[in-house]
């Protein structure tokens, strides 16, 4: 199956370390300390645990400003409103949780920065669902201040695109640039532990060749955690979603490229299999007998009049790639995605290659 997958992809290897715009120095690394995996200390669940711990003594006395609801039942909108509401005790409680979480995130970030894979990182983009709230933004900003106070020469910034769309947009940067010359959109898939999101991503390449103006034209979301499907059932539903998007793009007159980019949790092997890290997906996705890119190619062998190319990479990498156009003022940068766990990837821009290309063009022009 590995050989089949490489043949059907045709334009690159899955989980590649060398991409059109960047080198992927590392992704999905699992750092540990005495308490276990570091990512567990800076996840959405970790923030909830901190808030719950702060609420417990207040609940006993009947003084909890957030009321009787369990911490898990309180949505991020309610927490955001508490920050700016009239109840100063509720605001202080949420701010306290933000401060403790920021200290944890700073500790985790320090450990990444001190690792060999993350040496000389100049900027870190923070994505994931936690970022899409005022609470998340404040936690990121506070972490940035903590690290700067310790003289770390790094900027911590929220991801630019909506976290629900960043992974889809990032899939554009898996594709070779020549694809964009004859097509204006691609299919992208972002697979998570609870949801699968598919979308048609418009490149807007003619307006911005660096893909900075790319956007999701249409997307569909399936919360597979509610349905608890088998692995085969999940693939079948995914194929159905993709075929519906192909039909919608065709009806709209979009020039859809024969390309499907996939963002998926875990360590992605170059043949499209998953080495580890896919334990939250429905069924066993780490089986040697399962290969998602090959399954999608079998179900959708052509898009338009061309053979379908499928490329898959880690979901943290894909989210980070959405920032490529905006990271050209630094050389080495990373991404942390705060969700069920803590996704991570570190990149080095391939600017030297671009400079060399310019020099080559100048040389050719001078010779002419």
mmCIF file of C-alpha atoms in Angstrom:
data_model
loop_
_atom_site.group_PDB
_atom_site.id
_atom_site.type_symbol
_atom_site.label_atom_id
_atom_site.label_comp_id
_atom_site.label_asym_id
_atom_site.label_seq_id
_atom_site.Cartn_x
_atom_site.Cartn_y
_atom_site.Cartn_z
ATOM 1 C CA UNK A 1 0.000 0.000 0.000
ATOM 2 C CA UNK A 2 2.905 2.338 0.671
ATOM 3 C CA UNK A 3 4.047 2.115 -2.927
ATOM 4 C CA UNK A 4 0.484 2.653 -4.178
ATOM 5 C CA UNK A 5 0.120 5.755 -2.044
ATOM 6 C CA UNK A 6 3.304 7.362 -3.288
ATOM 7 C CA UNK A 7 2.250 6.669 -6.849
ATOM 8 C CA UNK A 8 -1.207 8.160 -6.376
ATOM 9 C CA UNK A 9 0.203 11.236 -4.603
ATOM 10 C CA UNK A 10 2.683 11.782 -7.382
ATOM 11 C CA UNK A 11 3.813 15.237 -6.213
ATOM 12 C CA UNK A 12 5.375 14.593 -2.823
ATOM 13 C CA UNK A 13 5.639 12.479 0.270
ATOM 14 C CA UNK A 14 3.282 12.575 3.205
ATOM 15 C CA UNK A 15 4.583 14.156 6.415
ATOM 16 C CA UNK A 16 7.455 15.690 4.437
ATOM 17 C CA UNK A 17 10.189 17.664 6.177
ATOM 18 C CA UNK A 18 10.788 19.777 3.059
ATOM 19 C CA UNK A 19 7.796 21.732 1.797
ATOM 20 C CA UNK A 20 7.539 24.401 -0.928
ATOM 21 C CA UNK A 21 8.022 27.339 1.465
ATOM 22 C CA UNK A 22 9.557 25.879 4.624
ATOM 23 C CA UNK A 23 11.567 23.068 6.110
ATOM 24 C CA UNK A 24 9.694 21.306 8.922
ATOM 25 C CA UNK A 25 12.392 20.947 11.586
ATOM 26 C CA UNK A 26 10.168 18.945 13.945
ATOM 27 C CA UNK A 27 6.536 18.200 14.652
ATOM 28 C CA UNK A 28 4.499 16.377 17.267
ATOM 29 C CA UNK A 29 7.471 16.002 19.612
ATOM 30 C CA UNK A 30 6.463 14.714 23.045
ATOM 31 C CA UNK A 31 8.462 16.335 25.834
ATOM 32 C CA UNK A 32 8.114 14.930 29.353
ATOM 33 C CA UNK A 33 8.864 15.939 32.905
ATOM 34 C CA UNK A 34 8.315 14.184 36.252
ATOM 35 C CA UNK A 35 4.559 14.721 35.974
ATOM 36 C CA UNK A 36 4.200 13.214 32.481
ATOM 37 C CA UNK A 37 3.749 14.743 29.033
ATOM 38 C CA UNK A 38 4.280 18.495 29.009
ATOM 39 C CA UNK A 39 1.406 19.031 26.600
ATOM 40 C CA UNK A 40 -1.029 17.957 29.311
ATOM 41 C CA UNK A 41 -0.043 21.036 31.315
ATOM 42 C CA UNK A 42 -1.057 23.476 28.570
ATOM 43 C CA UNK A 43 -4.242 22.098 27.026
ATOM 44 C CA UNK A 44 -7.856 23.271 27.107
ATOM 45 C CA UNK A 45 -8.466 20.625 29.760
ATOM 46 C CA UNK A 46 -5.591 21.976 31.856
ATOM 47 C CA UNK A 47 -7.157 25.454 31.884
ATOM 48 C CA UNK A 48 -10.494 23.960 32.971
ATOM 49 C CA UNK A 49 -8.789 22.048 35.780
ATOM 50 C CA UNK A 50 -7.104 25.227 37.025
ATOM 51 C CA UNK A 51 -10.401 27.118 36.990
ATOM 52 C CA UNK A 52 -12.182 24.235 38.722
ATOM 53 C CA UNK A 53 -9.531 24.108 41.458
ATOM 54 C CA UNK A 54 -9.978 27.831 42.105
ATOM 55 C CA UNK A 55 -13.764 27.423 42.275
ATOM 56 C CA UNK A 56 -13.886 24.497 44.733
ATOM 57 C CA UNK A 57 -13.324 26.410 48.010
ATOM 58 C CA UNK A 58 -15.704 29.134 46.821
ATOM 59 C CA UNK A 59 -18.414 26.575 46.084
ATOM 60 C CA UNK A 60 -18.124 25.179 49.608
ATOM 61 C CA UNK A 61 -18.892 28.595 51.054
ATOM 62 C CA UNK A 62 -21.553 29.365 48.482
ATOM 63 C CA UNK A 63 -19.474 32.247 47.148
ATOM 64 C CA UNK A 64 -18.706 31.046 43.617
ATOM 65 C CA UNK A 65 -19.330 34.058 41.332
ATOM 66 C CA UNK A 66 -19.671 31.717 38.320
ATOM 67 C CA UNK A 67 -22.708 30.015 39.867
ATOM 68 C CA UNK A 68 -23.595 26.355 40.299
ATOM 69 C CA UNK A 69 -22.740 25.055 36.813
ATOM 70 C CA UNK A 70 -19.847 22.643 36.506
ATOM 71 C CA UNK A 71 -16.682 24.105 35.004
ATOM 72 C CA UNK A 72 -17.000 21.876 31.944
ATOM 73 C CA UNK A 73 -20.524 23.201 31.341
ATOM 74 C CA UNK A 74 -19.422 26.838 31.274
ATOM 75 C CA UNK A 75 -18.775 27.942 27.682
ATOM 76 C CA UNK A 76 -15.923 30.219 26.652
ATOM 77 C CA UNK A 77 -18.417 32.975 25.796
ATOM 78 C CA UNK A 78 -19.553 33.052 29.436
ATOM 79 C CA UNK A 79 -15.946 33.249 30.619
ATOM 80 C CA UNK A 80 -15.204 36.048 28.137
ATOM 81 C CA UNK A 81 -18.233 37.974 29.390
ATOM 82 C CA UNK A 82 -17.140 37.473 32.995
ATOM 83 C CA UNK A 83 -13.865 39.245 32.206
ATOM 84 C CA UNK A 84 -15.625 42.498 31.299
ATOM 85 C CA UNK A 85 -18.842 42.181 33.319
ATOM 86 C CA UNK A 86 -19.963 44.110 36.399
ATOM 87 C CA UNK A 87 -19.194 41.220 38.761
ATOM 88 C CA UNK A 88 -15.608 41.978 39.734
ATOM 89 C CA UNK A 89 -15.294 38.717 41.675
ATOM 90 C CA UNK A 90 -16.165 36.676 38.575
ATOM 91 C CA UNK A 91 -13.689 38.743 36.598
ATOM 92 C CA UNK A 92 -10.987 38.256 39.233
ATOM 93 C CA UNK A 93 -11.609 34.506 39.306
ATOM 94 C CA UNK A 94 -11.209 34.129 35.543
ATOM 95 C CA UNK A 95 -8.144 36.386 35.557
ATOM 96 C CA UNK A 96 -6.656 34.184 38.273
ATOM 97 C CA UNK A 97 -7.140 31.095 36.112
ATOM 98 C CA UNK A 98 -5.586 32.907 33.133
ATOM 99 C CA UNK A 99 -2.523 33.816 35.215
ATOM 100 C CA UNK A 100 -1.978 30.251 36.450
ATOM 101 C CA UNK A 101 -2.472 28.825 32.968
ATOM 102 C CA UNK A 102 -0.061 31.386 31.488
ATOM 103 C CA UNK A 103 2.572 30.285 33.992
ATOM 104 C CA UNK A 104 2.079 26.668 32.872
ATOM 105 C CA UNK A 105 2.182 27.617 29.183
ATOM 106 C CA UNK A 106 5.343 29.643 29.822
ATOM 107 C CA UNK A 107 6.942 26.611 31.506
ATOM 108 C CA UNK A 108 6.037 24.359 28.586
ATOM 109 C CA UNK A 109 7.195 26.926 26.020
ATOM 110 C CA UNK A 110 10.524 27.311 27.843
ATOM 111 C CA UNK A 111 11.084 23.580 27.581
ATOM 112 C CA UNK A 112 10.401 23.646 23.854
ATOM 113 C CA UNK A 113 12.740 26.606 23.346
ATOM 114 C CA UNK A 114 15.513 24.820 25.231
ATOM 115 C CA UNK A 115 15.192 21.679 23.110
ATOM 116 C CA UNK A 116 17.571 21.140 20.214
ATOM 117 C CA UNK A 117 14.707 21.004 17.694
ATOM 118 C CA UNK A 118 13.483 24.471 18.719
ATOM 119 C CA UNK A 119 16.838 26.239 19.041
ATOM 120 C CA UNK A 120 16.895 29.885 17.871
ATOM 121 C CA UNK A 121 13.119 30.107 17.446
ATOM 122 C CA UNK A 122 12.195 33.768 16.890
ATOM 123 C CA UNK A 123 8.402 33.643 16.932
ATOM 124 C CA UNK A 124 5.714 31.211 18.084
ATOM 125 C CA UNK A 125 2.191 31.249 16.698
ATOM 126 C CA UNK A 126 -0.472 29.881 19.028
ATOM 127 C CA UNK A 127 -3.507 28.220 17.473
ATOM 128 C CA UNK A 128 -6.130 25.669 18.443
ATOM 129 C CA UNK A 129 -9.615 26.192 19.808
ATOM 130 C CA UNK A 130 -8.405 27.810 23.051
ATOM 131 C CA UNK A 131 -7.038 30.754 21.082
ATOM 132 C CA UNK A 132 -10.511 31.663 19.776
ATOM 133 C CA UNK A 133 -11.611 33.477 22.937
ATOM 134 C CA UNK A 134 -10.657 36.565 24.904
ATOM 135 C CA UNK A 135 -9.505 34.262 27.693
ATOM 136 C CA UNK A 136 -7.174 32.496 25.269
ATOM 137 C CA UNK A 137 -5.820 35.747 23.823
ATOM 138 C CA UNK A 138 -5.063 37.102 27.292
ATOM 139 C CA UNK A 139 -3.349 33.852 28.294
ATOM 140 C CA UNK A 140 -1.154 34.031 25.177
ATOM 141 C CA UNK A 141 -0.309 37.711 25.781
ATOM 142 C CA UNK A 142 0.488 37.065 29.449
ATOM 143 C CA UNK A 143 2.753 34.129 28.492
ATOM 144 C CA UNK A 144 4.552 36.390 26.023
ATOM 145 C CA UNK A 145 5.172 38.940 28.798
ATOM 146 C CA UNK A 146 6.441 36.246 31.197
ATOM 147 C CA UNK A 147 8.932 34.931 28.641
ATOM 148 C CA UNK A 148 10.141 38.405 27.675
ATOM 149 C CA UNK A 149 10.602 39.183 31.383
ATOM 150 C CA UNK A 150 12.926 36.185 31.527
ATOM 151 C CA UNK A 151 14.858 37.559 28.544
ATOM 152 C CA UNK A 152 13.698 35.005 25.996
ATOM 153 C CA UNK A 153 14.094 36.575 22.551
ATOM 154 C CA UNK A 154 10.840 35.235 21.167
ATOM 155 C CA UNK A 155 7.404 36.632 20.296
ATOM 156 C CA UNK A 156 4.250 34.685 21.168
ATOM 157 C CA UNK A 157 1.297 35.676 18.953
ATOM 158 C CA UNK A 158 -2.231 34.317 18.320
ATOM 159 C CA UNK A 159 -2.747 32.610 14.983
ATOM 160 C CA UNK A 160 -4.167 34.989 12.374
ATOM 161 C CA UNK A 161 -6.911 32.867 10.810
ATOM 162 C CA UNK A 162 -9.825 31.411 12.707
ATOM 163 C CA UNK A 163 -8.596 28.105 14.226
ATOM 164 C CA UNK A 164 -11.420 26.267 12.454
ATOM 165 C CA UNK A 165 -10.068 27.478 9.107
ATOM 166 C CA UNK A 166 -6.317 27.692 9.694
ATOM 167 C CA UNK A 167 -5.759 23.957 9.186
ATOM 168 C CA UNK A 168 -7.688 24.016 5.902
ATOM 169 C CA UNK A 169 -5.842 27.091 4.618
ATOM 170 C CA UNK A 170 -2.522 25.605 5.707
ATOM 171 C CA UNK A 171 -3.114 22.653 3.373
ATOM 172 C CA UNK A 172 -2.465 25.038 0.462
ATOM 173 C CA UNK A 173 1.181 25.131 1.498
ATOM 174 C CA UNK A 174 1.487 21.364 1.062
ATOM 175 C CA UNK A 175 0.856 21.746 -2.681
ATOM 176 C CA UNK A 176 3.496 22.741 -5.243
ATOM 177 C CA UNK A 177 3.001 26.281 -6.562
ATOM 178 C CA UNK A 178 2.424 25.203 -10.168
ATOM 179 C CA UNK A 179 -0.948 23.797 -9.129
ATOM 180 C CA UNK A 180 -2.194 27.340 -8.495
ATOM 181 C CA UNK A 181 -1.452 28.598 -11.992
ATOM 182 C CA UNK A 182 -4.344 26.721 -13.615
ATOM 183 C CA UNK A 183 -6.708 26.345 -10.627
ATOM 184 C CA UNK A 184 -8.276 28.703 -8.135
ATOM 185 C CA UNK A 185 -9.133 26.348 -5.280
ATOM 186 C CA UNK A 186 -8.315 23.050 -3.571
ATOM 187 C CA UNK A 187 -10.019 20.547 -1.302
ATOM 188 C CA UNK A 188 -8.753 20.432 2.279
ATOM 189 C CA UNK A 189 -9.522 18.172 5.230
ATOM 190 C CA UNK A 190 -8.822 18.885 8.914
ATOM 191 C CA UNK A 191 -9.256 15.822 11.126
ATOM 192 C CA UNK A 192 -9.517 16.190 14.891
ATOM 193 C CA UNK A 193 -10.288 14.057 17.897
ATOM 194 C CA UNK A 194 -13.914 15.260 17.950
ATOM 195 C CA UNK A 195 -14.562 16.750 14.501
ATOM 196 C CA UNK A 196 -13.772 16.314 10.843
ATOM 197 C CA UNK A 197 -13.921 19.501 8.798
ATOM 198 C CA UNK A 198 -13.720 19.598 4.998
ATOM 199 C CA UNK A 199 -13.543 22.689 2.872
ATOM 200 C CA UNK A 200 -12.941 24.276 -0.487
ATOM 201 C CA UNK A 201 -10.108 26.770 -0.079
ATOM 202 C CA UNK A 202 -9.811 29.580 -2.604
ATOM 203 C CA UNK A 203 -6.173 30.399 -3.313
ATOM 204 C CA UNK A 204 -6.656 33.990 -4.600
ATOM 205 C CA UNK A 205 -3.206 33.354 -6.011
ATOM 206 C CA UNK A 206 -3.465 36.030 -8.709
ATOM 207 C CA UNK A 207 -4.113 38.691 -6.071
ATOM 208 C CA UNK A 208 -1.435 37.371 -3.699
ATOM 209 C CA UNK A 209 1.034 34.718 -4.939
ATOM 210 C CA UNK A 210 2.194 34.227 -1.344
ATOM 211 C CA UNK A 211 -1.340 32.916 -0.523
ATOM 212 C CA UNK A 212 -1.835 35.603 2.137
ATOM 213 C CA UNK A 213 -5.359 36.316 0.841
ATOM 214 C CA UNK A 214 -6.489 32.670 0.712
ATOM 215 C CA UNK A 215 -9.852 31.941 2.313
ATOM 216 C CA UNK A 216 -12.292 29.099 2.911
ATOM 217 C CA UNK A 217 -15.083 29.396 0.346
ATOM 218 C CA UNK A 218 -17.245 26.648 1.789
ATOM 219 C CA UNK A 219 -16.794 24.065 4.546
ATOM 220 C CA UNK A 220 -18.661 21.240 6.211
ATOM 221 C CA UNK A 221 -18.268 19.999 9.771
ATOM 222 C CA UNK A 222 -19.042 16.571 11.136
ATOM 223 C CA UNK A 223 -18.738 15.958 14.873
ATOM 224 C CA UNK A 224 -17.798 12.285 14.699
ATOM 225 C CA UNK A 225 -17.433 12.049 18.489
ATOM 226 C CA UNK A 226 -21.230 12.238 18.777
ATOM 227 C CA UNK A 227 -21.830 9.425 16.283
ATOM 228 C CA UNK A 228 -18.992 7.105 17.371
ATOM 229 C CA UNK A 229 -18.540 5.598 13.884
ATOM 230 C CA UNK A 230 -16.227 2.785 12.865
ATOM 231 C CA UNK A 231 -13.046 3.738 11.021
ATOM 232 C CA UNK A 232 -14.588 2.630 7.739
ATOM 233 C CA UNK A 233 -17.755 4.550 8.547
ATOM 234 C CA UNK A 234 -15.699 7.692 9.188
ATOM 235 C CA UNK A 235 -13.899 7.368 5.843
ATOM 236 C CA UNK A 236 -17.208 6.793 4.049
ATOM 237 C CA UNK A 237 -18.689 9.948 5.598
ATOM 238 C CA UNK A 238 -15.533 11.908 4.743
ATOM 239 C CA UNK A 239 -15.725 10.811 1.097
ATOM 240 C CA UNK A 240 -19.390 11.856 0.968
ATOM 241 C CA UNK A 241 -18.516 15.323 2.321
ATOM 242 C CA UNK A 242 -15.729 15.740 -0.230
ATOM 243 C CA UNK A 243 -17.916 14.683 -3.154
ATOM 244 C CA UNK A 244 -20.579 17.178 -2.077
ATOM 245 C CA UNK A 245 -17.968 19.941 -1.976
ATOM 246 C CA UNK A 246 -16.679 18.967 -5.427
ATOM 247 C CA UNK A 247 -20.225 19.241 -6.789
ATOM 248 C CA UNK A 248 -20.755 22.609 -5.065
ATOM 249 C CA UNK A 249 -17.478 23.990 -6.424
ATOM 250 C CA UNK A 250 -18.360 22.796 -9.912
ATOM 251 C CA UNK A 251 -21.794 24.409 -9.709
ATOM 252 C CA UNK A 252 -20.151 27.675 -8.628
ATOM 253 C CA UNK A 253 -17.739 27.559 -11.556
ATOM 254 C CA UNK A 254 -14.618 27.227 -9.433
ATOM 255 C CA UNK A 255 -11.551 25.662 -11.038
ATOM 256 C CA UNK A 256 -10.885 23.025 -8.418
ATOM 257 C CA UNK A 257 -7.378 21.541 -8.476
ATOM 258 C CA UNK A 258 -7.053 17.742 -8.548
ATOM 259 C CA UNK A 259 -5.546 17.912 -5.074
ATOM 260 C CA UNK A 260 -6.687 16.989 -1.559
ATOM 261 C CA UNK A 261 -4.642 18.253 1.397
ATOM 262 C CA UNK A 262 -5.181 16.503 4.722
ATOM 263 C CA UNK A 263 -4.327 17.692 8.225
ATOM 264 C CA UNK A 264 -4.369 14.760 10.668
ATOM 265 C CA UNK A 265 -3.209 14.197 14.255
ATOM 266 C CA UNK A 266 -0.127 12.119 14.904
ATOM 267 C CA UNK A 267 3.212 11.274 13.384
ATOM 268 C CA UNK A 268 2.662 10.883 9.639
ATOM 269 C CA UNK A 269 4.895 8.439 7.767
ATOM 270 C CA UNK A 270 5.983 9.232 4.213
ATOM 271 C CA UNK A 271 3.747 6.462 2.836
ATOM 272 C CA UNK A 272 0.627 8.018 4.402
ATOM 273 C CA UNK A 273 0.344 5.653 7.342
ATOM 274 C CA UNK A 274 0.243 6.990 10.912
ATOM 275 C CA UNK A 275 2.997 5.897 13.285
ATOM 276 C CA UNK A 276 1.394 7.165 16.507
ATOM 277 C CA UNK A 277 -0.745 9.906 17.976
ATOM 278 C CA UNK A 278 -4.087 9.035 16.366
ATOM 279 C CA UNK A 279 -5.615 7.421 19.452
ATOM 280 C CA UNK A 280 -8.520 9.890 19.624
ATOM 281 C CA UNK A 281 -9.739 9.085 16.098
ATOM 282 C CA UNK A 282 -12.570 6.594 15.467
ATOM 283 C CA UNK A 283 -11.167 3.076 15.194
ATOM 284 C CA UNK A 284 -7.518 2.126 14.730
ATOM 285 C CA UNK A 285 -5.913 4.624 12.347
ATOM 286 C CA UNK A 286 -2.425 3.416 13.239
ATOM 287 C CA UNK A 287 -2.983 -0.030 11.725
ATOM 288 C CA UNK A 288 -0.507 -1.089 9.033
ATOM 289 C CA UNK A 289 -3.536 -2.136 6.988
ATOM 290 C CA UNK A 290 -5.044 1.351 6.948
ATOM 291 C CA UNK A 291 -3.948 4.237 4.757
ATOM 292 C CA UNK A 292 -6.253 7.256 4.539
ATOM 293 C CA UNK A 293 -4.674 8.923 1.454
ATOM 294 C CA UNK A 294 -4.921 5.655 -0.475
ATOM 295 C CA UNK A 295 -8.539 5.205 0.647
ATOM 296 C CA UNK A 296 -9.465 8.688 -0.554
ATOM 297 C CA UNK A 297 -7.723 8.203 -3.890
ATOM 298 C CA UNK A 298 -9.592 4.931 -4.374
ATOM 299 C CA UNK A 299 -12.909 6.662 -3.675
ATOM 300 C CA UNK A 300 -12.101 9.859 -5.650
ATOM 301 C CA UNK A 301 -9.584 8.837 -8.351
ATOM 302 C CA UNK A 302 -10.198 11.961 -10.442
ATOM 303 C CA UNK A 303 -11.171 15.577 -9.902
ATOM 304 C CA UNK A 304 -12.139 17.208 -13.155
ATOM 305 C CA UNK A 305 -10.184 15.462 -15.898
ATOM 306 C CA UNK A 306 -7.052 14.784 -13.859
ATOM 307 C CA UNK A 307 -5.838 12.112 -11.459
ATOM 308 C CA UNK A 308 -6.295 13.111 -7.831
ATOM 309 C CA UNK A 309 -3.175 13.871 -5.794
ATOM 310 C CA UNK A 310 -3.485 13.443 -2.023
ATOM 311 C CA UNK A 311 -0.996 14.751 0.531
ATOM 312 C CA UNK A 312 -1.303 14.388 4.301
ATOM 313 C CA UNK A 313 0.594 16.057 7.128
ATOM 314 C CA UNK A 314 0.282 16.563 10.861
ATOM 315 C CA UNK A 315 -2.561 18.882 11.908
ATOM 316 C CA UNK A 316 -0.294 21.141 13.966
ATOM 317 C CA UNK A 317 1.985 21.545 10.955
ATOM 318 C CA UNK A 318 -0.996 22.416 8.752
ATOM 319 C CA UNK A 319 -2.255 25.083 11.181
ATOM 320 C CA UNK A 320 1.209 26.575 11.331
ATOM 321 C CA UNK A 321 1.554 26.620 7.551
ATOM 322 C CA UNK A 322 -1.366 29.046 7.298
ATOM 323 C CA UNK A 323 1.030 31.643 8.782
ATOM 324 C CA UNK A 324 3.785 31.189 6.188
ATOM 325 C CA UNK A 325 3.027 34.461 4.292
ATOM 326 C CA UNK A 326 3.209 36.436 7.535
ATOM 327 C CA UNK A 327 6.442 34.914 8.851
ATOM 328 C CA UNK A 328 8.793 36.212 6.174
ATOM 329 C CA UNK A 329 10.464 38.700 8.541
ATOM 330 C CA UNK A 330 11.902 35.855 10.647
ATOM 331 C CA UNK A 331 13.853 32.750 9.747
ATOM 332 C CA UNK A 332 12.903 30.195 12.417
ATOM 333 C CA UNK A 333 9.442 30.010 13.917
ATOM 334 C CA UNK A 334 7.072 27.536 15.510
ATOM 335 C CA UNK A 335 3.453 26.782 16.246
ATOM 336 C CA UNK A 336 1.713 25.525 19.370
ATOM 337 C CA UNK A 337 -1.928 24.440 19.068
ATOM 338 C CA UNK A 338 -3.870 24.385 22.324
ATOM 339 C CA UNK A 339 -6.746 21.948 22.079
ATOM 340 C CA UNK A 340 -7.429 18.495 23.512
ATOM 341 C CA UNK A 341 -3.639 18.247 23.690
ATOM 342 C CA UNK A 342 -0.786 20.529 22.694
ATOM 343 C CA UNK A 343 0.208 20.257 19.038
ATOM 344 C CA UNK A 344 3.584 21.580 18.013
ATOM 345 C CA UNK A 345 5.800 22.164 14.980
ATOM 346 C CA UNK A 346 8.950 24.165 14.221
ATOM 347 C CA UNK A 347 9.767 25.639 10.807
ATOM 348 C CA UNK A 348 12.672 27.257 9.009
ATOM 349 C CA UNK A 349 11.807 29.511 6.075
ATOM 350 C CA UNK A 350 13.505 28.622 2.821
ATOM 351 C CA UNK A 351 14.434 32.229 2.037
ATOM 352 C CA UNK A 352 17.966 31.342 0.975
ATOM 353 C CA UNK A 353 16.505 29.317 -1.859
ATOM 354 C CA UNK A 354 14.444 32.329 -2.954
ATOM 355 C CA UNK A 355 17.476 34.594 -2.833
ATOM 356 C CA UNK A 356 19.401 32.095 -4.911
ATOM 357 C CA UNK A 357 16.559 31.968 -7.459
ATOM 358 C CA UNK A 358 16.664 35.769 -7.772
ATOM 359 C CA UNK A 359 20.426 35.700 -8.269
ATOM 360 C CA UNK A 360 20.054 32.994 -10.908
ATOM 361 C CA UNK A 361 17.443 35.093 -12.734
ATOM 362 C CA UNK A 362 19.725 38.148 -12.637
ATOM 363 C CA UNK A 363 22.613 36.102 -13.998
ATOM 364 C CA UNK A 364 20.463 34.806 -16.861
ATOM 365 C CA UNK A 365 19.226 38.324 -17.629
ATOM 366 C CA UNK A 366 22.777 39.713 -17.679
ATOM 367 C CA UNK A 367 23.910 36.945 -20.015
ATOM 368 C CA UNK A 368 21.019 37.705 -22.358
#
